[in-house]
Every structure is written in structure tokens, then in C-alpha cells.
Short mmCIF file of C-alpha atoms and ligand atoms in Angstrom, two decimals:
data_model
loop_
_atom_site.label_atom_id
_atom_site.label_comp_id
_atom_site.label_asym_id
_atom_site.label_seq_id
_atom_site.Cartn_x
_atom_site.Cartn_y
_atom_site.Cartn_z
CA MET A 12 15.50 26.82 -36.05
CA LYS A 13 18.92 25.98 -35.87
CA ILE A 14 19.82 22.37 -35.10
CA VAL A 15 22.75 20.74 -33.66
CA LEU A 16 23.10 16.91 -34.32
CA LEU A 17 25.26 15.74 -31.31
CA THR A 18 27.17 12.64 -31.59
CA GLY A 19 30.69 11.21 -30.41
CA PRO A 20 32.33 7.81 -29.81
CA GLY A 21 29.26 6.20 -28.47
CA GLY A 22 26.86 7.40 -31.38
CA ASP A 23 26.70 4.08 -33.15
CA ALA A 24 26.19 1.95 -30.29
CA GLN A 25 23.76 4.26 -28.17
CA GLY A 26 22.11 6.29 -30.86
CA TRP A 27 20.77 6.35 -34.61
CA GLY A 28 24.17 5.10 -36.30
CA ASP A 29 27.47 6.31 -37.47
CA LEU A 30 28.65 9.65 -38.77
CA LYS A 31 27.24 8.76 -42.25
CA VAL A 32 23.92 8.27 -40.99
CA THR A 33 24.24 11.59 -39.09
CA GLU A 34 25.16 13.23 -42.19
CA SER A 35 22.09 11.83 -43.94
CA MET A 36 20.10 13.33 -41.13
CA ARG A 37 21.83 16.74 -41.65
CA GLN A 38 20.94 16.73 -45.33
CA ALA A 39 17.38 16.03 -44.53
CA ALA A 40 16.95 18.67 -41.83
CA GLU A 41 18.35 21.16 -44.16
CA SER A 42 16.03 20.14 -46.73
CA ALA A 43 13.22 20.83 -44.29
CA GLY A 44 14.52 24.30 -43.99
CA HIS A 45 16.50 24.18 -41.03
CA PRO A 46 20.13 25.18 -40.65
CA THR A 47 21.70 22.00 -39.47
CA ARG A 48 25.32 21.19 -38.30
CA ILE A 49 26.86 18.24 -36.78
CA ALA A 50 28.84 18.32 -33.50
CA TYR A 51 30.95 15.33 -32.83
CA VAL A 52 32.28 15.60 -29.19
CA ALA A 53 35.15 13.33 -28.21
CA ASP A 54 34.54 13.66 -24.46
CA GLU A 55 32.94 15.54 -21.69
CA LYS A 56 35.09 18.64 -22.15
CA GLU A 57 34.21 19.11 -25.77
CA PHE A 58 30.55 18.45 -25.01
CA LEU A 59 30.49 21.13 -22.22
CA ALA A 60 32.27 23.44 -24.47
CA LEU A 61 29.49 23.03 -26.99
CA ILE A 62 26.51 23.69 -24.85
CA ASP A 63 28.07 26.22 -22.42
CA HIS A 64 27.90 28.54 -25.60
CA PRO A 65 24.96 27.61 -27.60
CA ASP A 66 24.65 29.15 -30.94
CA PHE A 67 21.76 26.83 -32.04
CA ASP A 68 17.96 26.72 -30.97
CA ILE A 69 17.74 23.03 -30.36
CA VAL A 70 19.97 19.76 -29.96
CA TRP A 71 19.35 16.32 -31.26
CA SER A 72 21.64 13.82 -29.62
CA ALA A 73 22.66 10.40 -30.75
CA LEU A 74 23.97 9.86 -27.21
CA TYR A 75 22.41 9.22 -23.89
CA HIS A 76 25.54 9.85 -22.04
CA ILE A 77 29.01 10.67 -23.04
CA THR A 78 31.39 7.90 -23.19
CA PRO A 79 34.52 6.72 -24.76
CA ASN A 80 32.94 3.24 -25.14
CA GLU A 81 32.29 2.41 -29.02
CA ALA A 82 31.43 -1.05 -28.42
CA PHE A 83 28.32 -0.83 -26.08
CA ILE A 84 26.13 1.53 -24.01
CA GLY A 85 27.06 0.55 -20.51
CA ARG A 86 25.33 2.03 -17.47
CA ASN A 87 27.58 5.17 -16.75
CA VAL A 88 25.55 5.48 -13.43
CA ALA A 89 27.67 8.42 -12.23
CA GLY A 90 28.64 9.98 -15.76
CA THR A 91 27.37 12.89 -17.86
CA TRP A 92 24.06 12.51 -19.20
CA VAL A 93 23.35 14.58 -22.10
CA ALA A 94 19.59 15.47 -21.22
CA ASP A 95 20.49 16.31 -17.56
CA GLU A 96 22.98 18.89 -19.04
CA MET A 97 20.48 20.37 -21.33
CA ASP A 98 17.88 20.73 -18.77
CA ALA A 99 20.30 22.48 -16.52
CA ARG A 100 21.07 25.06 -19.18
CA ARG A 101 17.36 25.21 -20.46
CA ILE A 102 18.41 23.98 -23.98
CA PRO A 103 15.60 22.53 -25.88
CA TYR A 104 16.22 19.02 -27.23
CA ILE A 105 14.73 16.62 -29.69
CA GLY A 106 13.14 13.30 -28.05
CA SER A 107 12.01 12.43 -24.60
CA ASP A 108 13.11 14.04 -21.42
CA SER A 109 15.68 13.08 -19.04
CA ARG A 110 13.65 11.03 -16.68
CA THR A 111 12.23 8.99 -19.73
CA MET A 112 15.52 8.66 -21.69
CA LYS A 113 17.09 7.03 -18.29
CA ALA A 114 14.23 4.68 -17.89
CA MET A 115 14.12 3.75 -21.52
CA ILE A 116 17.82 2.84 -21.31
CA ASP A 117 17.16 0.61 -18.42
CA LYS A 118 14.91 -2.30 -19.53
CA PHE A 119 14.33 -3.27 -16.07
CA GLN A 120 13.02 0.11 -15.22
CA THR A 121 11.01 0.17 -18.39
CA HIS A 122 9.40 -3.05 -17.41
CA GLU A 123 8.27 -1.81 -13.84
CA ILE A 124 6.98 1.43 -15.31
CA LEU A 125 5.01 -0.27 -18.00
CA ALA A 126 3.78 -2.85 -15.46
CA ALA A 127 2.76 -0.28 -12.98
CA GLY A 128 0.80 1.59 -16.02
CA GLY A 129 -1.09 -1.77 -16.67
CA VAL A 130 0.95 -2.23 -20.20
CA ALA A 131 1.74 -5.72 -21.12
CA VAL A 132 5.39 -6.80 -20.43
CA PRO A 133 6.98 -10.03 -19.99
CA SER A 134 7.30 -11.47 -16.28
CA HIS A 135 10.70 -10.45 -15.35
CA VAL A 136 13.45 -10.13 -12.70
CA LEU A 137 16.88 -8.59 -12.26
CA LEU A 138 19.61 -10.78 -11.17
CA HIS A 139 23.15 -10.79 -10.27
CA SER A 140 25.44 -13.63 -9.66
CA GLY A 141 24.77 -15.09 -6.25
CA ASP A 142 21.29 -13.96 -5.90
CA ASP A 143 18.48 -16.53 -5.09
CA VAL A 144 16.97 -17.71 -8.46
CA SER A 145 14.51 -20.01 -7.14
CA ALA A 146 11.38 -17.61 -8.53
CA VAL A 147 12.59 -18.14 -12.25
CA THR A 148 10.56 -20.19 -14.40
CA TYR A 149 12.06 -22.01 -17.47
CA PRO A 150 12.53 -21.39 -20.48
CA ALA A 151 13.86 -17.96 -19.57
CA PHE A 152 15.61 -15.22 -21.53
CA VAL A 153 18.55 -13.54 -20.10
CA LYS A 154 19.81 -10.26 -21.43
CA PRO A 155 22.07 -7.01 -20.34
CA ILE A 156 19.78 -4.37 -18.98
CA CYS A 157 20.88 -1.73 -21.17
CA GLU A 158 22.39 -2.73 -24.39
CA SER A 159 20.88 -2.43 -27.93
CA ARG A 160 21.49 -3.85 -31.62
CA SER A 161 20.95 -7.43 -29.69
CA VAL A 162 24.68 -7.05 -28.06
CA GLY A 163 24.78 -9.88 -25.80
CA ILE A 164 21.91 -11.99 -27.37
CA SER A 165 22.55 -15.51 -28.75
CA ASP A 166 20.82 -18.92 -28.39
CA GLU A 167 22.58 -19.15 -24.94
CA SER A 168 20.38 -16.26 -23.99
CA ILE A 169 17.59 -18.79 -23.53
CA VAL A 170 18.27 -20.93 -20.39
CA HIS A 171 16.50 -23.96 -19.29
CA ASN A 172 17.78 -24.55 -15.71
CA GLU A 173 19.64 -22.97 -12.77
CA ASP A 174 23.13 -23.95 -14.07
CA GLU A 175 22.39 -22.31 -17.54
CA LEU A 176 20.80 -19.41 -15.96
CA ARG A 177 23.87 -18.72 -13.63
CA ARG A 178 26.45 -19.17 -16.40
CA ARG A 179 24.49 -16.50 -18.38
CA ILE A 180 24.16 -14.00 -15.82
CA ALA A 181 28.16 -14.25 -14.99
CA PHE A 182 28.64 -13.90 -18.78
CA ILE A 183 26.71 -10.56 -19.02
CA GLU A 184 28.36 -9.21 -15.72
CA ARG A 185 31.80 -10.13 -17.23
CA GLU A 186 31.00 -8.81 -20.50
CA PHE A 187 29.01 -5.72 -19.72
CA ASP A 188 29.24 -5.08 -16.11
CA GLU A 189 25.43 -5.08 -15.94
CA PRO A 190 23.28 -7.54 -14.02
CA GLY A 191 20.85 -10.11 -16.08
CA LEU A 192 17.48 -9.00 -16.94
CA VAL A 193 15.62 -12.45 -16.66
CA GLU A 194 12.36 -12.66 -18.88
CA GLU A 195 9.90 -15.18 -19.75
CA PHE A 196 10.67 -16.72 -23.10
CA LEU A 197 8.44 -14.93 -25.63
CA PRO A 198 8.07 -17.81 -28.53
CA GLY A 199 5.92 -16.04 -31.00
CA ASP A 200 6.46 -13.44 -33.60
CA GLU A 201 8.25 -10.26 -33.30
CA TYR A 202 6.82 -6.49 -34.07
CA THR A 203 8.34 -3.03 -33.86
CA ALA A 204 6.37 0.20 -33.74
CA LEU A 205 7.55 3.45 -35.09
CA VAL A 206 5.98 5.99 -32.67
CA LEU A 207 5.95 9.78 -34.05
CA GLY A 208 4.70 12.90 -32.62
CA ASN A 209 2.97 13.88 -29.29
CA GLY A 210 -0.32 13.87 -27.50
CA LYS A 211 -3.65 13.66 -29.91
CA THR A 212 -1.27 13.83 -33.15
CA ARG A 213 0.86 10.71 -31.81
CA GLU A 214 1.07 8.11 -34.72
CA CYS A 215 2.11 4.30 -33.98
CA LEU A 216 3.03 2.32 -36.97
CA PRO A 217 3.79 -1.25 -36.34
CA GLY A 218 5.80 -3.64 -38.53
CA LEU A 219 6.41 -7.26 -38.56
CA VAL A 220 10.04 -8.12 -38.22
CA THR A 221 11.14 -11.31 -39.91
CA VAL A 222 14.30 -13.24 -40.78
CA GLU A 223 14.24 -16.27 -43.20
CA ASP A 224 14.17 -19.37 -41.31
CA LYS A 225 17.50 -20.70 -42.49
CA HIS A 226 19.20 -17.96 -40.54
CA PHE A 227 18.01 -19.08 -37.16
CA ARG A 228 19.74 -21.79 -35.11
CA ASN A 229 17.53 -23.58 -32.32
CA TYR A 230 15.27 -20.30 -31.65
CA ARG A 231 13.37 -17.45 -33.73
CA ILE A 232 15.13 -14.81 -31.99
CA LEU A 233 17.20 -11.87 -33.41
CA ARG A 234 20.69 -12.90 -32.50
CA SER A 235 23.49 -10.19 -32.57
CA ASP A 236 24.96 -11.74 -35.56
CA LEU A 237 21.69 -11.31 -37.62
CA ARG A 238 21.56 -7.50 -36.80
CA GLY A 239 23.05 -4.77 -39.09
CA VAL A 240 23.69 -7.31 -41.89
CA GLY A 241 20.73 -6.84 -44.27
CA LEU A 242 19.00 -10.07 -42.86
CA THR A 243 15.87 -8.64 -41.13
CA ARG A 244 12.89 -7.57 -43.11
CA ILE A 245 10.16 -5.49 -42.19
CA SER A 246 6.44 -5.70 -43.51
CA LEU A 247 3.03 -4.34 -42.37
CA ALA A 248 1.61 -6.12 -39.27
CA GLY A 249 -1.45 -7.58 -40.74
CA ALA A 250 -3.96 -8.80 -38.21
CA ARG A 251 -1.70 -7.71 -35.61
CA THR A 252 -1.89 -3.85 -36.68
CA GLU A 253 -4.59 -2.75 -34.42
CA GLU A 254 -3.37 -4.60 -31.26
CA ALA A 255 0.24 -3.68 -31.84
CA SER A 256 -0.65 0.07 -32.45
CA LEU A 257 -2.69 0.27 -29.15
CA LEU A 258 -0.06 -1.48 -27.17
CA ALA A 259 2.69 1.05 -28.42
CA ASP A 260 0.55 3.89 -27.79
CA ALA A 261 -0.12 2.85 -24.32
CA ALA A 262 3.50 2.12 -23.78
CA ALA A 263 4.41 5.64 -25.14
CA GLU A 264 1.97 7.25 -22.94
CA ALA A 265 3.05 5.44 -19.75
CA MET A 266 6.66 5.99 -20.34
CA GLY A 267 6.12 9.80 -21.36
CA CYS A 268 7.77 9.47 -24.56
CA LEU A 269 8.37 12.60 -26.89
CA ASP A 270 8.61 13.11 -30.60
CA HIS A 271 9.82 9.67 -31.69
CA VAL A 272 10.74 6.27 -30.23
CA ARG A 273 10.58 2.55 -31.54
CA ILE A 274 8.74 -0.01 -29.47
CA ASP A 275 9.67 -3.65 -29.71
CA MET A 276 7.23 -6.41 -29.02
CA ARG A 277 6.94 -10.31 -29.24
CA VAL A 278 3.91 -12.64 -28.88
CA ASP A 279 3.99 -14.60 -25.72
CA ARG A 280 3.00 -18.43 -25.26
CA GLU A 281 -0.85 -17.55 -24.92
CA GLY A 282 -0.54 -15.46 -28.19
CA ASN A 283 -0.76 -12.04 -26.57
CA LEU A 284 1.74 -9.15 -27.50
CA ARG A 285 4.05 -7.95 -25.02
CA ILE A 286 6.60 -5.04 -24.83
CA ILE A 287 10.21 -6.13 -24.75
CA GLU A 288 11.69 -2.59 -24.85
CA VAL A 289 11.36 1.05 -25.90
CA ASN A 290 14.08 2.50 -27.86
CA GLY A 291 14.63 6.17 -27.19
CA ILE A 292 17.13 6.98 -29.80
CA PRO A 293 16.21 4.29 -32.71
CA GLY A 294 18.56 3.76 -35.84
CA LEU A 295 17.91 6.12 -38.80
CA LYS A 296 20.08 4.80 -41.47
CA PRO A 297 18.27 5.55 -44.69
CA HIS A 298 16.67 2.72 -46.40
CA LYS A 299 18.08 0.22 -43.84
CA SER A 300 17.05 1.13 -40.11
CA TRP A 301 13.61 -0.34 -39.21
CA ALA A 302 12.27 3.19 -38.56
CA PRO A 303 12.76 4.65 -42.12
CA GLN A 304 11.29 1.29 -43.57
CA ILE A 305 8.23 1.43 -41.40
CA TYR A 306 7.85 5.17 -42.41
CA THR A 307 7.95 4.06 -46.20
CA LEU A 308 5.40 1.22 -45.66
CA TYR A 309 2.85 3.66 -44.17
CA HIS A 310 3.74 6.85 -45.88
CA PRO A 311 5.26 6.17 -49.49
CA SER A 312 5.74 9.20 -51.57
CA PRO A 313 5.76 9.05 -55.48
CA GLN A 314 9.46 10.33 -55.29
CA GLY A 315 10.65 7.17 -53.54
CA GLU A 316 12.48 6.30 -50.24
CA ASP A 317 14.88 9.05 -50.29
CA GLU A 318 11.89 11.52 -50.26
CA ASP A 319 10.15 9.35 -47.41
CA TYR A 320 13.57 9.58 -45.46
CA ARG A 321 13.19 13.47 -45.54
CA GLN A 322 9.59 13.48 -44.68
CA LEU A 323 10.27 11.14 -41.71
CA ILE A 324 13.31 13.40 -40.44
CA GLY A 325 10.87 16.68 -41.08
CA ALA A 326 8.01 15.01 -39.21
CA ILE A 327 10.31 14.27 -36.05
CA LEU A 328 11.67 17.71 -36.25
CA GLU A 329 8.38 19.32 -36.64
CA SER A 330 7.00 17.50 -33.61
CA ALA A 331 9.85 18.96 -31.43
CA ARG A 332 9.40 22.52 -32.97
CA LEU A 333 5.79 22.66 -32.08
CA ARG A 334 6.14 21.14 -28.74
CA CYS A 335 9.25 23.48 -27.71
CA GLY A 336 7.44 26.50 -29.36
CA LEU A 337 10.50 27.24 -31.77
N1 ATP B 426 11.77 -12.18 -23.65
C1 ATP B 426 12.07 -12.56 -24.87
N2 ATP B 426 11.79 -13.55 -25.22
C2 ATP B 426 12.17 -13.98 -26.75
N3 ATP B 426 13.06 -13.28 -27.31
C3 ATP B 426 13.47 -12.22 -26.81
C4 ATP B 426 12.99 -11.76 -25.44
N4 ATP B 426 13.61 -10.55 -25.24
C5 ATP B 426 14.38 -10.15 -26.41
N5 ATP B 426 14.48 -11.21 -27.05
C6 ATP B 426 14.88 -11.26 -28.61
O1 ATP B 426 16.12 -10.56 -28.33
C7 ATP B 426 16.25 -9.40 -29.25
C8 ATP B 426 17.10 -8.13 -28.58
O2 ATP B 426 16.31 -8.12 -27.57
P1 ATP B 426 15.95 -6.53 -27.35
O3 ATP B 426 14.89 -5.89 -28.19
O4 ATP B 426 15.37 -6.31 -25.78
O5 ATP B 426 17.09 -5.80 -27.07
P2 ATP B 426 18.09 -4.46 -27.92
O6 ATP B 426 19.45 -5.28 -28.09
O7 ATP B 426 17.89 -3.47 -27.18
O8 ATP B 426 17.20 -4.36 -29.37
P3 ATP B 426 17.42 -3.18 -30.27
O9 ATP B 426 18.58 -3.19 -31.33
O10 ATP B 426 16.02 -3.21 -30.76
O11 ATP B 426 17.54 -1.84 -29.50
C9 ATP B 426 14.94 -9.09 -29.76
O12 ATP B 426 14.91 -8.54 -31.00
C10 ATP B 426 14.19 -10.59 -29.59
O13 ATP B 426 14.36 -11.26 -30.81
MG1 MG B 427 15.04 -4.40 -29.68
#
């Protein structure tokens, strides 16, 4: 099948990584036997020009929506959503459908869908400055609703009283023009699961995420300055493997995820895992992103990590190919 890897200014903030990562994916897709090209669209006009005259079978997008913003994802409520435009033209695409993509990018919506499906999430409330905050219990964790890469996350995300809470919500509104998602603070270990494939063949592969204690300040959380700099480590999930795998599977099912996602979880104060978010377009930097690292932990090939990466990209493509009947 002929593949287009779609990216643009928002590709790193929203999607799998920068253009170098996209080129690694292109080579892996080619080696799986699929003619593959990269389409970098600078704006909406270039995006529509690409999809109005498709000379390909399927699109794989690093973008949820088209935006010039390189720094963060943003809500883009009235903007152009890639999956919506694909649906309107009946162009197949890799990954979850438009409704699920929009739900995954909005962590509050994700929590609501998962909670309604009986999947464990932290207790949570969405707050704008000026809202009544009397329902919040402390310590609480405050974050933007639709960011990634720990953008907007620091030790100040943990708040202990109304004053700190209001200051953090004001910060998030000012920096990202997003309301604050206020969650129960989950003090325990952090896990992330790579989810591959659909239906009965879906595989959920959890890993434990760690950072050496000396890098933490007051809290064992993945602050933004700990991300993307080679400090996080992924290892097998040990005694939590089955619990994490079942929880990720239930979350993927409740959200209606397709082909591949990465699902983050943490342990609450009672010792139970709760989902913190479902990443619709996980990072795919060879050797570095968590998804390729987890794939290597579970499916190491004798040829080494470069081959594992090709296999991972091949598995995602194969799941979309079968699903779309291509
Ligand atoms: N309720 C919580 N309690 C404790 N820590 C939390 C909580 N929510 C998030 N964190 C910490 O903040 C980090 C970033 O949060 P989250 O995974 O929700 O956002 P993200 O920036 O979208 O991440 P990603 O890069 O995986 O897309 C987590 O990895 C975790 O360390
Ligand atoms: Mg995360």
C-alpha cells in the first residue's frame, strides 16, 4: 500500500517527533514493502491540496490538527482536524478514528469516557479561574487538558491549598489558554503500556518508567525538564505486568483505540493503578521513545534494535492494512 506520512510545524509537539523521526519511519515502512513518502504541510492550504488529490492509499499523521504552533498542542476547537478531513473524503488513515482522537487529546474527556466504562482513573475536575474549588481535596495535581511531553508540568503542579491551586490554574490559562485539569495526586510508581493491533489480536505491553532519584526535586513526577533528555528508563513491569496489561486493554477498548496507542498509568495511595492518559500519536523516535523501547523489551530480534524498530513500524502498518482491507 502507498503510504503518506503527514507532518507539519506541529509534528514534534503533537505527534511522533521531528522530521528525522519521520524519515526513520519512512525507511522502516519502505523496508516493510510499502512505497512511502513524507508530506510536510506548512498550513491548511497545503494540507487540503494534498488530500484533495490523493495519490496514495493511506495516511499516517503526526498531527491531530493543523496549526503553526510548534511549542504546544493547544485546543484548536474550531480548527482543521486531520481525521475529520480524511473521513469527509473517505481516505483511510492509520490510528484511531476522529471521535477517539479528539477524546484522547482532551484528558478530561478521556477520564470521563474511561470512568463511564468502569476503567480506573484519578478523581478529577475541570476548573477555570474563578470557579468554585471547594470540591478539591489536597494534595492535588493540576495540568493542562491537552498537552504532551510533560509540557506545563513541574513540582508546582502539586498543590496543597486553594491559594496554590488558583495560582496554578491561572498559570495554565495564561500559558496555554486551556482550563486546568485537577486530579487526585497519585504518589506511586509510573507505568506506560504500548498497545498494538485491534480486536482479538490486540497486544498490551506495559513497562515501568523510572528516573534516578537524584533528578527528582520534591516529588517523583516526570517534570518537563526530565523529558526528552535521556533521563527516563523503561524496564519490564514485573509484578504489575498483568494488572497493567489488563487495565490498558480495558482503556483501549473503552476509548475505541485503533492500531496503536500508548497508555500512561500511576499507582494511587491505596496501591492501585489508575490511567492518567491515552496517547493517540505516541513518540516513535528509534531507540529513544518509550514505544520502541518497550517493543524491544518484549520482542527483541537477533539483529538488534534497528530491526526491532522496523518490526514495530511493520506491525502498526499491518494492523491498519488488515483493518482497512488494503
Ligand atoms: N494525577 C497525577 N499524580 C501524580 N503525577 C502525575 C499525575 N498526572 C500526571 N502526573 C505526572 O506528570 C507527567 C505528565 O502527565 P501526563 O502523562 O498526563 O501528560 P503528558 O505531558 O501528556 O505526557 P506524554 O508525554 O506521555 O504525552 C506524568 O508522566 C506523571 O509523572
Ligand atoms: Mg504521559
